[in-house]
XYZ file of C-alpha atoms in Angstrom:
250
model
C 6.312 64.783 178.399
C 3.328 63.904 176.175
C 3.006 60.249 175.161
C 4.118 59.408 171.574
C 1.180 59.048 169.120
C 0.093 55.504 168.512
C -0.432 54.274 164.953
C -2.033 51.117 163.654
C 0.491 49.281 161.492
C -0.513 45.729 160.657
C 2.805 44.612 159.098
C 5.734 42.600 160.416
C 8.367 44.907 161.933
C 11.955 44.518 162.936
C 14.622 46.713 164.585
C 16.296 49.063 162.139
C 13.615 48.644 159.451
C 12.757 51.654 157.193
C 9.027 51.875 156.729
C 6.696 54.010 154.707
C 3.602 54.477 156.776
C 0.113 53.835 155.353
C -1.807 56.743 153.883
C -4.020 56.886 156.999
C -1.100 56.775 159.421
C 0.801 59.346 157.346
C -2.213 61.685 157.463
C -2.406 61.262 161.210
C 1.264 62.376 161.603
C 0.692 65.367 159.290
C -2.468 66.448 161.133
C -0.511 66.430 164.385
C 2.142 68.583 162.706
C 4.901 66.246 163.777
C 8.517 66.660 162.586
C 11.375 64.378 161.671
C 13.103 63.155 164.774
C 9.906 62.751 166.810
C 8.712 59.360 168.021
C 5.601 57.300 167.246
C 4.443 53.982 168.533
C 3.462 51.284 166.041
C 1.218 48.266 166.821
C -1.062 45.820 165.039
C 1.040 42.863 164.008
C 2.132 40.304 166.607
C 2.456 40.947 170.333
C 3.427 44.274 171.890
C 4.389 47.541 170.242
C 7.321 49.163 168.543
C 8.917 52.546 169.083
C 9.835 54.282 165.805
C 11.355 57.644 164.834
C 10.055 59.769 161.978
C 12.805 60.197 159.357
C 11.070 62.125 156.633
C 7.711 63.752 155.943
C 6.523 64.323 152.375
C 3.340 65.706 150.911
C 1.569 62.371 151.175
C 4.134 59.991 152.698
C 5.785 59.628 156.049
C 8.834 57.409 156.591
C 9.972 56.058 159.952
C 12.837 53.958 161.296
C 11.712 51.163 163.562
C 13.609 50.957 166.835
C 12.965 48.840 169.952
C 10.145 46.486 170.658
C 8.153 46.673 173.856
C 6.244 43.551 174.955
C 3.292 45.461 176.428
C -0.313 44.197 176.399
C -3.332 45.774 177.936
C -5.860 43.004 177.591
C -8.374 42.056 180.330
C -8.045 38.766 182.267
C -11.566 37.765 181.137
C -11.723 37.460 177.349
C -15.166 38.663 176.342
C -16.298 37.791 172.799
C -19.188 39.957 171.837
C -21.969 38.910 169.400
C -24.164 41.877 168.419
C -27.392 42.147 166.561
C -26.916 44.788 163.862
C -27.945 48.316 164.843
C -28.098 51.571 162.774
C -24.738 52.390 161.343
C -23.833 55.428 163.452
C -24.719 53.578 166.572
C -22.785 50.521 165.404
C -19.658 52.701 165.094
C -20.106 53.920 168.676
C -20.705 50.439 170.091
C -17.596 49.064 168.423
C -15.495 51.964 169.517
C -16.548 51.919 173.190
C -16.568 48.087 173.338
C -12.945 48.093 172.133
C -12.031 50.570 174.865
C -13.702 48.206 177.396
C -11.697 45.277 176.212
C -13.927 43.176 173.899
C -11.756 40.404 172.459
C -13.752 39.907 169.220
C -16.940 40.965 167.479
C -19.500 38.778 165.643
C -22.265 40.684 163.889
C -25.673 39.019 163.865
C -28.523 39.417 161.372
C -31.529 38.559 163.423
C -35.281 38.523 162.806
C -35.844 42.037 164.136
C -32.731 43.747 162.769
C -33.449 47.086 161.235
C -30.213 46.942 159.231
C -29.724 44.329 156.549
C -26.346 43.860 154.862
C -25.116 41.690 152.011
C -22.577 41.641 149.161
C -20.287 44.565 148.488
C -22.158 46.843 150.900
C -21.548 44.378 153.725
C -17.895 44.062 152.832
C -17.406 47.871 152.808
C -19.145 48.193 156.193
C -16.931 45.419 157.678
C -13.770 47.226 156.468
C -15.138 50.462 157.972
C -15.922 48.829 161.282
C -12.537 47.108 161.532
C -10.972 50.540 160.990
C -13.163 51.926 163.808
C -11.795 49.250 166.144
C -8.188 49.910 165.090
C -8.671 53.637 165.726
C -10.093 52.901 169.199
C -6.996 50.832 169.963
C -4.785 53.803 168.969
C -6.631 55.910 171.498
C -6.982 53.438 174.395
C -3.577 51.812 174.327
C -4.524 48.282 173.279
C -1.967 46.508 171.060
C -4.315 43.687 170.098
C -6.918 44.709 167.554
C -10.102 42.718 168.077
C -11.347 41.148 164.784
C -14.722 42.083 163.420
C -16.198 38.953 161.848
C -18.524 38.857 158.792
C -22.252 39.207 159.308
C -23.920 35.901 160.052
C -27.382 34.697 160.925
C -28.117 33.478 164.425
C -28.260 29.836 163.141
C -24.870 30.246 161.509
C -23.429 31.713 164.729
C -24.798 28.795 166.773
C -23.306 26.281 164.374
C -19.851 27.998 164.634
C -20.084 28.158 168.388
C -21.015 24.461 168.591
C -17.607 23.475 167.167
C -15.667 24.886 170.138
C -14.998 23.014 173.397
C -13.856 25.399 176.069
C -14.217 24.173 179.616
C -13.306 27.514 181.169
C -16.002 29.394 179.288
C -19.309 30.983 180.287
C -22.064 32.113 177.888
C -24.419 35.028 178.711
C -27.463 36.231 176.756
C -28.723 39.688 177.456
C -32.435 39.274 177.903
C -35.580 41.075 179.069
C -37.344 37.851 180.020
C -38.585 37.344 183.589
C -36.433 34.294 183.885
C -33.213 36.280 183.331
C -30.905 36.534 186.331
C -29.228 39.843 187.151
C -25.797 39.791 185.589
C -24.022 40.275 188.969
C -25.789 37.226 190.358
C -25.104 35.119 187.335
C -21.382 35.895 187.513
C -21.308 34.740 191.115
C -23.124 31.531 190.271
C -20.877 30.878 187.319
C -17.755 31.472 189.417
C -15.817 33.718 187.054
C -12.673 33.209 189.102
C -12.188 29.946 187.222
C -13.324 31.290 183.853
C -11.096 32.894 181.183
C -13.618 33.302 178.357
C -17.100 34.796 178.133
C -19.336 34.725 175.063
C -21.769 37.612 175.400
C -24.736 37.875 172.959
C -26.804 41.048 172.619
C -29.866 41.636 170.435
C -30.758 44.412 167.965
C -33.071 47.449 168.497
C -36.137 45.226 168.099
C -34.910 42.708 170.646
C -34.954 38.944 170.459
C -37.924 36.888 169.342
C -39.113 34.131 171.661
C -37.768 31.569 169.245
C -34.329 33.165 169.116
C -34.056 33.247 172.899
C -35.059 29.588 173.046
C -32.368 28.635 170.524
C -29.737 30.416 172.518
C -30.754 29.004 175.907
C -30.983 25.498 174.498
C -27.440 25.933 173.181
C -26.134 26.888 176.663
C -26.470 30.666 176.927
C -27.533 31.886 180.316
C -30.206 34.705 180.188
C -29.074 37.666 182.185
C -30.437 41.105 182.817
C -28.982 44.559 183.652
C -31.703 45.741 186.023
C -35.263 46.977 185.818
C -34.695 49.567 183.066
C -34.729 48.747 179.387
C -31.426 49.797 177.816
C -30.994 50.570 174.148
C -29.252 48.048 171.932
C -26.182 50.228 171.802
C -26.085 50.798 175.572
C -26.702 47.310 176.915
C -23.580 45.577 175.609
C -21.426 48.378 176.898
C -22.912 48.181 180.341
C -22.468 44.418 180.451
C -18.861 44.689 179.194
C -18.038 47.239 181.833
C -19.425 44.999 184.540
C -17.498 41.999 183.220
C -14.145 43.492 182.264
C -13.585 46.297 184.707
C -14.070 43.900 187.620
C -12.167 41.015 186.091
């Protein structure tokens, strides 16, 4: 039997509730040519997921009845919070999608000195909404019930100020770097002893890479420079390789 389609539904649900799905979720049901009586899985508000049954399908609206709750989570033991230098939009979509599949717990978007993309005002808000939708869609596909938040675009200095307010003893901070001083990631994880760590803050630069000053700021603030080997990976490849190494072995 095929698995029931999963639909992002960020509203509070309860057993027996009648619910009109969002326009996006309704379109999804219609594209799949589903019929009343078939089941869907709803997630996106609180823990776990809800089984629901389609009760009616109109031209633009689908109604479901919410049934039982399943306390299922598919998060990784190591919570990796990813800070990314902005890359070109199509590549940004791909990074967020694949990083969600690999288990990234949150996304912070960085405007750095060598960023090709610059965002502000209404354009930035629209892109954030789009990127959050990309993450939600990836959760529908991969089975995650926790949708990682995509934070607003900040400068590196703003990010460091935000990071300085936290005090997490079971945390490690890695900076993807091309410097000669960077340790291979697999060595750094052994030195850091990830067995006693539950949170990792991973920072990755844009297409143009970090400036010397930016790397100095991050290392002074406690980030450990790490490398992914002798080859230079693209800005949209490197964070995914690092995430895979961190989360799939956690």
